[in-house]
Amino acid sequence: MRAADAAATSRLGVPSLLLMENAGRGVAAIVLRERGTADGPVAIVCGAGSNGGDGFVIARHLARAGVAARVALTAPSSAVRGDAAVNLAALERMGGVPITDASAWTTEAAWRGWLAGAAVVVDAIFGTGFHGALAGVPAAAIAAMNAARAPKLAVDISSGLDADTGRASGTVFHADVTATMGAAKLGLYVDADAPVGRVEVVELGVPVLIDDGGGAPCRLLDEAGVAARLPRPNATAHKGSRGHLLVVAGSPGKTGAAVLVGQAALRAGAGLVTVASTAPGQAALDAKVVEVMTARYTSRAEVEPDEAVAAVTALAERCQAVAMGPGIPTGEGMRAVVRRLASTAARPMVLDADALNALGTDAPALLAGAPAPRVLTPHPAEMGRLVGLSTAAVQADRLGVARRLAAAARAVVVLKGARTVIAAPDGAAFVSPIACPSLATAGSGDVLCGVVGALLAAGLEALAAAQLAVYVHGRAGESLAPRLGEGVVAGDLPLAIAATIEAIRSGRSNSPRAAPPVRPGGRARARRPRRRSASRSTRRRARR
């Protein structure tokens, strides 16, 4: 965003002072909505930088709207520079807004006294450039702000939070709402535990201009983008035209994983699904499945690599894509099979679960020269085994780890978890906005594997298949949560995925993140349908 702001000024000729004005005015509108009809002033705590400058503009617009506002400075006014100083001077000349020099308030008690009675508390201390840990006056101010009972709003990002990682090294502002400028920031999404509340993007009146030569972009998945790319079967579609997925999965005691992959693929739109397993695995699967076909890649309980590779290769010739990994045997024979197929199979392939473990840290060497696209779907522990890091190290740099593996393996990497990260070989990355605890259950990843496989079989490019599958899978979990909560099991997901795909395609999706309509000058309120009573004659006609 710093590069985008600079480009707006240098390439478009839009003064930086105007960008700050647009930002502050947009945030003021959100503050007015959050305040509603509450009594008391809006308390705005401002730092000396651009974030504080936004706060001064917010105060000015609130005062012009007839709303009481007051400002406290965490640094002396003499430390305020640039556009922020211009707006502080304008606020002082306008009058009507008390401005307090609180740069010596090092105790939480002093700040609590100033914040008492506030209708809304606004954090405009530090912006996206902050790194490290808060101390001194800002730390005391934020501790008191967090203790306030009023709604809390962060300007651009919560003070104390790293804008790239979403992590804090100490005290951090806990926002109910974050009004961020121009575009969402990584730190607002990549860590699901970031205390940012509901995120709203404030338009600056200019496009976000970023020179891609300076680095590949990272984007947030959204429903409109997913809806535009979901496959739409035409009236003449048949099972053969909708894609045939080969699933290499399951073994005795783990056939449930294979069933989940197959069911998910069918519910996601695959016309045909064949599940290949060991001989004992196929026998167990035949007793469980109905719509899914079964096959075997070995005639014995043990896996003989040459036999298995030849069998899977022959099966794949009549399929459009392969999904491999959930529930497969874990011996050396199967390890050799996975490594050979992953590096040589001529069909697009999604690799999950024990297929990833079979690749291990050799994944880049095995996959970089593969003749068809590969999608890897590790959870954090599996990612650690792929890159030789601990799970904690993976979680500390989810985006960076995913990007590096994608580039080295020339594969699309889906790092699962709350706010799933998707990375492409060229460095482009995507973050899902969804963090759904209902998906934290055994088999949920197998379902995602099936959805990715179905979309690959339908002919989608690997990156698009990963993006759509991640979003649909997450939304399906969200759709089940209101009824089942933490009681959601993986077997509930395939049917929910089918319903979610249809709802997104038709524009009938009711995302739980969507805000209800907003009445001017008031809080968001949901519209309730008006109930009408029917006459007796009307009810009789309805029965007839």
XYZ file of C-alpha atoms in Angstrom:
544
model
C 0.000 0.000 0.000
C 2.923 2.332 0.509
C 3.911 1.639 -3.106
C 0.294 2.137 -4.215
C 0.030 5.460 -2.380
C 3.273 6.634 -3.948
C 2.050 5.572 -7.399
C -1.230 7.471 -6.928
C 0.790 10.610 -6.284
C 3.576 10.174 -8.845
C 1.629 8.568 -11.716
C -1.842 10.005 -11.238
C -0.920 13.323 -9.659
C -3.273 12.844 -6.702
C -1.833 14.703 -3.692
C -1.088 12.547 -0.660
C -3.055 15.039 1.423
C -6.171 14.176 -0.613
C -5.604 10.458 -0.023
C -5.507 11.116 3.732
C -8.683 13.181 3.457
C -10.510 10.410 1.623
C -9.293 7.851 4.145
C -10.400 9.858 7.178
C -13.766 10.722 5.675
C -14.440 7.045 4.875
C -13.524 5.911 8.375
C -15.673 8.666 9.910
C -18.701 7.224 8.102
C -18.001 3.809 9.656
C -17.560 5.389 13.098
C -20.943 7.121 12.742
C -22.573 3.806 11.923
C -20.931 2.017 14.833
C -21.899 4.810 17.216
C -25.550 4.703 16.232
C -27.691 6.523 18.772
C -25.332 6.030 21.709
C -24.551 8.932 24.002
C -21.048 10.140 24.694
C -18.205 11.406 22.549
C -16.020 9.488 20.124
C -12.564 9.157 21.697
C -9.752 9.142 19.118
C -6.202 8.315 20.208
C -3.676 9.573 17.645
C 0.021 8.989 17.061
C 2.466 11.310 15.337
C 2.460 9.600 11.926
C 0.065 9.161 9.028
C -2.249 6.968 11.105
C -2.643 9.849 13.524
C -3.257 12.127 10.537
C -6.174 9.913 9.540
C -7.445 10.300 13.107
C -7.377 14.115 12.864
C -9.424 13.967 9.647
C -11.893 11.580 11.307
C -12.351 14.005 14.208
C -12.950 16.919 11.854
C -15.619 15.082 9.868
C -17.357 13.849 13.019
C -17.476 17.392 14.382
C -18.888 18.670 11.097
C -21.595 15.982 11.387
C -22.541 17.296 14.832
C -21.003 14.391 16.758
C -18.926 15.114 19.847
C -15.329 13.968 19.430
C -12.134 14.356 21.394
C -8.518 13.613 20.529
C -5.578 12.527 22.667
C -2.004 12.600 21.357
C 0.464 9.875 22.345
C 3.346 12.123 21.201
C 3.887 15.888 21.517
C 2.288 17.943 18.766
C 5.770 19.117 17.790
C 6.576 15.534 16.733
C 3.718 15.430 14.204
C 5.043 15.862 10.663
C 3.949 16.014 7.010
C 0.312 15.606 6.029
C -0.560 14.664 9.594
C 0.716 18.052 10.810
C -1.386 19.832 8.166
C -4.522 18.069 9.382
C -3.712 18.629 13.060
C -3.393 22.359 12.358
C -6.679 22.352 10.449
C -8.427 20.613 13.347
C -7.000 23.135 15.819
C -8.098 26.113 13.698
C -11.582 24.703 13.184
C -12.155 24.352 16.922
C -14.860 22.390 18.646
C -12.736 19.263 19.210
C -10.722 19.091 22.454
C -7.135 18.008 21.748
C -5.180 16.686 24.723
C -1.423 16.252 24.891
C -1.230 12.852 26.580
C 2.379 12.173 25.660
C 3.329 11.935 29.363
C 0.521 9.542 30.368
C 2.481 6.400 31.088
C -0.124 4.811 33.356
C -3.221 2.969 32.298
C -5.233 4.788 35.004
C -4.701 8.187 33.355
C -5.963 6.873 30.039
C -8.964 5.163 31.615
C -10.063 8.458 33.078
C -9.870 10.179 29.688
C -11.720 7.337 27.935
C -14.571 7.185 30.462
C -17.983 7.676 28.893
C -16.798 7.285 25.277
C -19.382 5.996 22.793
C -16.687 4.664 20.417
C -12.931 4.260 20.930
C -10.766 4.810 17.837
C -7.160 3.585 17.573
C -5.145 5.846 15.236
C -1.748 5.422 16.887
C 0.316 3.200 14.579
C -0.380 2.024 11.046
C 0.968 -0.625 8.695
C 4.606 0.382 9.150
C 4.772 -0.734 12.780
C 7.149 -3.547 13.799
C 8.327 -4.700 17.206
C 6.630 -4.343 20.582
C 4.685 -1.438 22.049
C 6.028 0.280 25.140
C 5.578 3.433 27.175
C 2.675 5.769 26.451
C 1.197 3.831 23.471
C 1.203 0.586 25.467
C -0.574 2.252 28.413
C -3.103 3.846 26.064
C -3.941 0.587 24.320
C -4.274 -1.344 27.576
C -6.870 1.199 28.707
C -8.599 1.227 25.324
C -8.931 -2.555 25.390
C -10.569 -2.315 28.829
C -13.182 0.191 27.615
C -16.714 -1.132 27.164
C -17.388 0.979 24.065
C -17.108 -0.411 20.511
C -13.501 -0.303 19.335
C -12.373 0.661 15.839
C -8.847 0.397 14.418
C -7.707 2.757 11.676
C -6.008 0.700 8.924
C -4.723 -1.982 11.346
C -4.687 -2.566 15.086
C -1.744 -0.782 16.724
C 0.873 -3.298 17.817
C 0.061 -5.732 14.996
C 2.516 -6.599 12.238
C 0.729 -5.792 8.957
C 2.488 -8.610 7.088
C 2.121 -11.471 9.570
C -0.873 -10.525 11.714
C 1.164 -11.250 14.832
C 1.961 -9.050 17.814
C 5.048 -9.076 20.021
C 3.214 -7.713 23.059
C 0.327 -5.346 23.724
C -2.037 -4.976 20.777
C -5.321 -3.152 20.229
C -8.334 -5.495 20.146
C -10.651 -4.081 17.495
C -14.293 -4.869 16.932
C -13.997 -3.278 13.489
C -10.941 -2.471 11.383
C -11.359 0.183 8.696
C -8.421 -0.423 6.381
C -7.357 1.836 3.521
C -7.456 1.004 -0.167
C -7.040 -2.762 0.125
C -6.967 -5.445 2.801
C -3.602 -6.118 4.436
C -2.069 -9.554 4.879
C -1.921 -9.140 8.627
C -5.691 -8.758 8.789
C -6.250 -12.240 7.356
C -3.238 -14.521 7.234
C -3.360 -15.175 11.013
C -6.896 -16.080 12.077
C -6.103 -15.078 15.672
C -5.311 -11.457 14.774
C -7.575 -9.229 16.940
C -8.972 -7.197 14.049
C -12.716 -7.871 14.270
C -14.758 -7.210 11.145
C -12.648 -5.792 8.312
C -14.019 -3.058 6.064
C -12.032 -1.562 3.178
C -12.206 2.225 2.799
C -11.959 3.427 -0.795
C -9.391 6.147 -1.418
C -10.847 7.364 -4.710
C -7.952 5.992 -6.775
C -7.066 2.530 -8.120
C -4.544 0.469 -6.203
C -1.590 0.723 -8.581
C 1.145 -1.806 -7.903
C 4.011 -2.558 -10.270
C 4.055 -6.372 -10.436
C 7.747 -6.153 -11.222
C 8.259 -5.384 -7.551
C 6.909 -8.760 -6.467
C 4.044 -11.150 -7.107
C 0.742 -10.025 -5.583
C -1.242 -11.699 -2.841
C -5.017 -11.561 -3.147
C -8.011 -12.392 -0.988
C -10.462 -14.969 -2.338
C -13.989 -13.609 -2.722
C -17.339 -15.018 -3.701
C -17.758 -12.980 -6.874
C -14.481 -14.290 -8.259
C -15.385 -17.860 -7.359
C -18.869 -17.591 -8.868
C -17.468 -16.319 -12.164
C -15.185 -19.351 -12.560
C -17.279 -22.261 -11.276
C -17.971 -24.741 -14.098
C -21.558 -24.627 -15.360
C -22.710 -27.847 -17.089
C -24.898 -27.237 -20.118
C -28.162 -29.004 -20.914
C -26.428 -31.659 -23.011
C -23.916 -32.605 -20.305
C -23.501 -36.293 -19.473
C -21.345 -38.264 -17.082
C -18.565 -38.599 -19.623
C -18.397 -34.875 -20.323
C -18.219 -33.828 -16.689
C -14.862 -35.461 -16.023
C -13.651 -38.807 -14.705
C -11.487 -38.699 -11.561
C -9.207 -41.529 -10.519
C -8.752 -41.666 -6.742
C -5.788 -43.647 -5.410
C -6.752 -43.985 -1.785
C -7.731 -46.288 1.028
C -6.421 -49.462 2.609
C -7.838 -51.805 5.267
C -8.872 -49.700 8.237
C -8.660 -46.479 6.195
C -11.244 -46.983 3.469
C -13.350 -44.185 4.956
C -10.831 -41.686 3.602
C -11.268 -43.065 0.088
C -15.061 -42.912 0.398
C -14.914 -39.264 1.475
C -12.707 -38.305 -1.468
C -14.999 -40.080 -3.927
C -18.239 -38.697 -2.503
C -16.842 -35.178 -2.388
C -15.701 -35.406 -6.003
C -19.135 -36.515 -7.171
C -20.880 -33.801 -5.159
C -18.460 -31.247 -6.607
C -19.516 -32.156 -10.134
C -17.381 -35.062 -11.349
C -19.328 -37.296 -13.721
C -17.415 -40.454 -12.853
C -15.155 -41.483 -9.983
C -13.043 -44.622 -9.760
C -11.328 -45.423 -6.464
C -8.274 -47.657 -6.785
C -6.945 -49.430 -3.694
C -5.160 -52.565 -2.606
C -6.938 -55.892 -3.096
C -8.193 -55.995 0.528
C -9.000 -52.289 0.299
C -11.133 -52.791 -2.799
C -13.073 -55.577 -1.100
C -13.833 -53.309 1.844
C -14.774 -50.419 -0.449
C -17.189 -52.547 -2.475
C -19.194 -53.050 0.700
C -19.411 -49.275 1.313
C -19.853 -47.428 -1.970
C -22.727 -47.116 -4.408
C -22.095 -44.391 -6.981
C -18.304 -44.770 -6.931
C -16.548 -47.451 -9.017
C -13.660 -49.414 -7.528
C -10.453 -50.935 -8.860
C -7.243 -52.419 -7.503
C -3.646 -51.582 -8.280
C -2.204 -54.676 -6.642
C -3.452 -58.235 -6.432
C -1.937 -58.738 -2.992
C -2.006 -57.049 0.378
C 1.600 -55.938 -0.134
C 2.317 -53.287 -2.728
C 4.690 -54.253 -5.517
C 5.827 -50.963 -7.141
C 6.076 -52.045 -10.799
C 2.686 -53.761 -10.735
C 1.021 -50.846 -8.959
C 2.497 -48.137 -11.175
C 1.482 -50.017 -14.317
C -2.057 -50.543 -13.009
C -2.581 -46.920 -11.945
C -1.100 -45.652 -15.217
C -3.535 -47.793 -17.203
C -6.491 -46.611 -15.098
C -5.424 -42.970 -15.448
C -5.459 -43.175 -19.243
C -9.265 -43.140 -19.224
C -9.512 -40.411 -16.589
C -8.915 -36.671 -16.742
C -7.262 -36.246 -13.327
C -5.876 -38.170 -10.349
C -6.281 -37.639 -6.599
C -3.804 -39.613 -4.518
C -2.962 -40.071 -0.878
C -5.780 -40.337 1.685
C -5.618 -43.635 3.540
C -3.003 -45.297 1.310
C -0.579 -47.869 2.751
C 2.548 -46.397 4.306
C 5.197 -49.025 3.486
C 8.239 -48.670 1.259
C 6.449 -50.232 -1.707
C 3.716 -47.603 -1.714
C 6.275 -44.868 -1.097
C 8.021 -45.860 -4.316
C 4.698 -45.928 -6.186
C 3.766 -42.416 -5.067
C 7.139 -40.972 -5.957
C 7.126 -42.513 -9.446
C 3.552 -41.544 -10.244
C 3.945 -38.020 -8.851
C 6.934 -37.406 -11.115
C 5.775 -39.187 -14.292
C 1.948 -39.401 -14.512
C 0.628 -37.515 -17.526
C -2.592 -36.401 -15.819
C -3.168 -33.412 -13.492
C -2.862 -34.662 -9.930
C -3.718 -33.566 -6.414
C -1.551 -35.106 -3.688
C -2.700 -35.252 -0.084
C -2.091 -36.977 3.236
C 0.329 -39.940 3.061
C 1.215 -39.178 -0.550
C 2.789 -35.969 0.755
C 4.624 -37.871 3.450
C 5.963 -40.226 0.780
C 7.413 -37.265 -1.108
C 8.999 -35.671 1.963
C 11.718 -33.108 1.389
C 12.363 -34.603 -2.072
C 9.122 -33.035 -3.336
C 10.829 -30.259 -5.359
C 13.173 -32.690 -7.104
C 10.359 -35.143 -7.847
C 7.726 -32.653 -8.977
C 9.578 -29.837 -10.735
C 9.764 -31.793 -14.003
C 6.334 -33.461 -13.829
C 4.565 -33.604 -17.220
C 1.235 -32.285 -15.864
C 0.122 -29.863 -13.123
C 0.396 -30.893 -9.478
C -1.559 -29.570 -6.483
C -0.269 -30.268 -2.959
C -2.697 -29.937 -0.041
C -0.708 -30.257 3.215
C -1.819 -29.320 6.693
C 0.904 -27.557 8.748
C 2.508 -30.749 10.079
C 2.651 -32.287 6.594
C 4.072 -29.031 5.261
C 6.777 -29.249 7.900
C 7.737 -32.707 6.640
C 7.835 -31.422 3.050
C 10.154 -28.502 3.824
C 12.102 -29.800 6.815
C 10.662 -27.374 9.373
C 8.734 -27.727 12.603
C 5.000 -27.131 12.579
C 5.546 -23.991 14.661
C 8.017 -22.629 12.103
C 5.533 -23.281 9.311
C 2.773 -21.501 11.180
C 5.034 -18.523 11.872
C 5.486 -17.902 8.128
C 2.598 -19.633 6.372
C 2.665 -17.472 3.281
C 6.441 -17.508 2.867
C 6.742 -21.278 3.357
C 3.944 -21.993 0.869
C 5.436 -19.654 -1.730
C 8.899 -21.161 -1.459
C 7.663 -24.745 -1.820
C 5.423 -23.809 -4.770
C 8.346 -22.172 -6.561
C 10.761 -25.047 -5.867
C 8.306 -27.840 -6.782
C 6.673 -25.966 -9.668
C 3.354 -26.935 -8.108
C 0.311 -25.231 -6.612
C 0.498 -25.461 -2.827
C -2.575 -25.328 -0.582
C -1.489 -24.852 3.031
C -4.612 -25.814 4.934
C -5.875 -24.331 8.168
C -7.809 -21.299 9.313
C -7.339 -18.779 6.470
C -5.933 -21.346 4.046
C -3.048 -20.069 1.898
C -2.700 -20.959 -1.792
C 0.612 -20.354 -3.569
C 1.466 -20.630 -7.263
C 4.878 -21.404 -8.785
C 5.245 -17.816 -10.048
C 4.936 -16.424 -6.525
C 1.318 -15.297 -6.756
C -0.601 -16.166 -3.610
C -4.166 -16.176 -2.353
C -5.646 -16.203 1.135
C -9.066 -17.570 2.010
C -11.134 -15.274 4.241
C -12.654 -18.310 5.964
C -11.718 -19.594 9.412
C -14.292 -22.244 10.305
C -13.719 -24.362 13.446
C -16.353 -26.835 12.219
C -13.834 -28.024 9.616
C -11.330 -29.045 12.318
C -12.360 -32.683 12.138
C -10.874 -35.918 10.783
C -11.558 -36.398 7.084
C -12.205 -32.746 6.271
C -8.976 -32.633 4.261
C -9.990 -35.768 2.338
C -13.135 -33.953 1.242
C -11.090 -30.978 0.036
C -8.868 -33.361 -1.923
C -11.942 -34.737 -3.696
C -13.216 -31.279 -4.598
C -9.838 -30.248 -6.041
C -9.730 -33.494 -8.012
C -13.231 -33.007 -9.422
C -12.374 -29.510 -10.637
C -9.141 -30.733 -12.210
C -11.113 -33.479 -13.958
C -13.534 -30.831 -15.224
C -10.632 -29.168 -17.022
C -9.828 -26.263 -14.722
C -6.256 -25.084 -14.398
C -4.558 -26.210 -11.209
C -4.493 -22.778 -9.559
C -8.171 -22.119 -10.295
C -9.141 -25.598 -9.077
C -7.321 -24.995 -5.794
C -8.871 -21.556 -5.267
C -12.424 -22.664 -5.977
C -12.123 -25.845 -3.935
C -10.743 -24.048 -0.882
C -13.477 -21.413 -0.950
C -16.359 -23.835 -1.574
C -15.068 -26.257 1.075
C -14.856 -23.455 3.647
C -18.268 -22.046 2.827
C -19.778 -25.531 3.082
C -18.368 -25.843 6.585
C -19.796 -22.448 7.500
C -23.214 -23.443 6.180
C -23.280 -26.440 8.538
C -21.967 -24.609 11.586
C -25.229 -22.872 12.643
C -26.991 -26.240 12.911
C -24.201 -28.580 13.974
C -21.414 -26.371 15.356
C -18.472 -28.468 16.482
C -20.561 -31.564 15.769
C -19.886 -31.329 12.029
C -18.185 -34.484 10.714
C -16.495 -34.923 7.363
C -19.356 -37.063 6.084
C -21.657 -34.030 6.363
C -19.532 -31.997 3.968
C -20.044 -33.538 0.488
C -23.774 -32.780 0.369
C -23.147 -29.318 1.801
C -20.554 -28.750 -0.924
C -23.098 -29.535 -3.631
C -25.575 -27.103 -2.060
C -22.894 -24.437 -1.650
C -21.798 -24.684 -5.291
C -25.383 -24.300 -6.477
C -26.018 -21.375 -4.131
C -22.877 -19.557 -5.335
C -23.685 -20.213 -8.989
C -27.215 -18.904 -8.632
C -26.305 -15.905 -6.487
C -28.346 -17.223 -3.567
C -25.407 -17.726 -1.246
C -25.968 -16.255 2.217
C -22.440 -15.801 3.464
C -22.369 -15.449 7.265
C -19.776 -12.719 6.750
C -22.121 -10.553 4.721
C -23.222 -7.444 6.614
C -26.962 -6.706 6.832
C -28.326 -3.536 5.213
C -27.241 -0.307 6.899
C -29.657 2.495 7.647
C -28.144 5.963 7.239
C -26.974 7.292 10.597
C -27.767 4.072 12.407
C -26.435 0.617 13.171
C -26.703 -2.302 10.806
C -30.111 -3.926 11.043
C -31.363 -7.074 9.423
C -34.603 -6.815 7.486
C -37.339 -9.113 8.699
C -40.046 -10.303 6.340
C -43.480 -8.959 7.185
C -45.958 -11.641 8.153
C -49.362 -11.482 6.540
C -52.377 -13.385 7.785
C -54.375 -15.290 5.190
C -58.140 -15.281 4.999
C -60.066 -18.513 5.345
C -60.979 -18.499 1.646
C -57.319 -17.982 0.717
C -56.285 -20.919 2.893
C -58.988 -23.101 1.336
C -57.775 -22.205 -2.183
C -54.187 -23.006 -1.146
C -55.252 -26.432 0.116
C -57.126 -27.158 -3.108
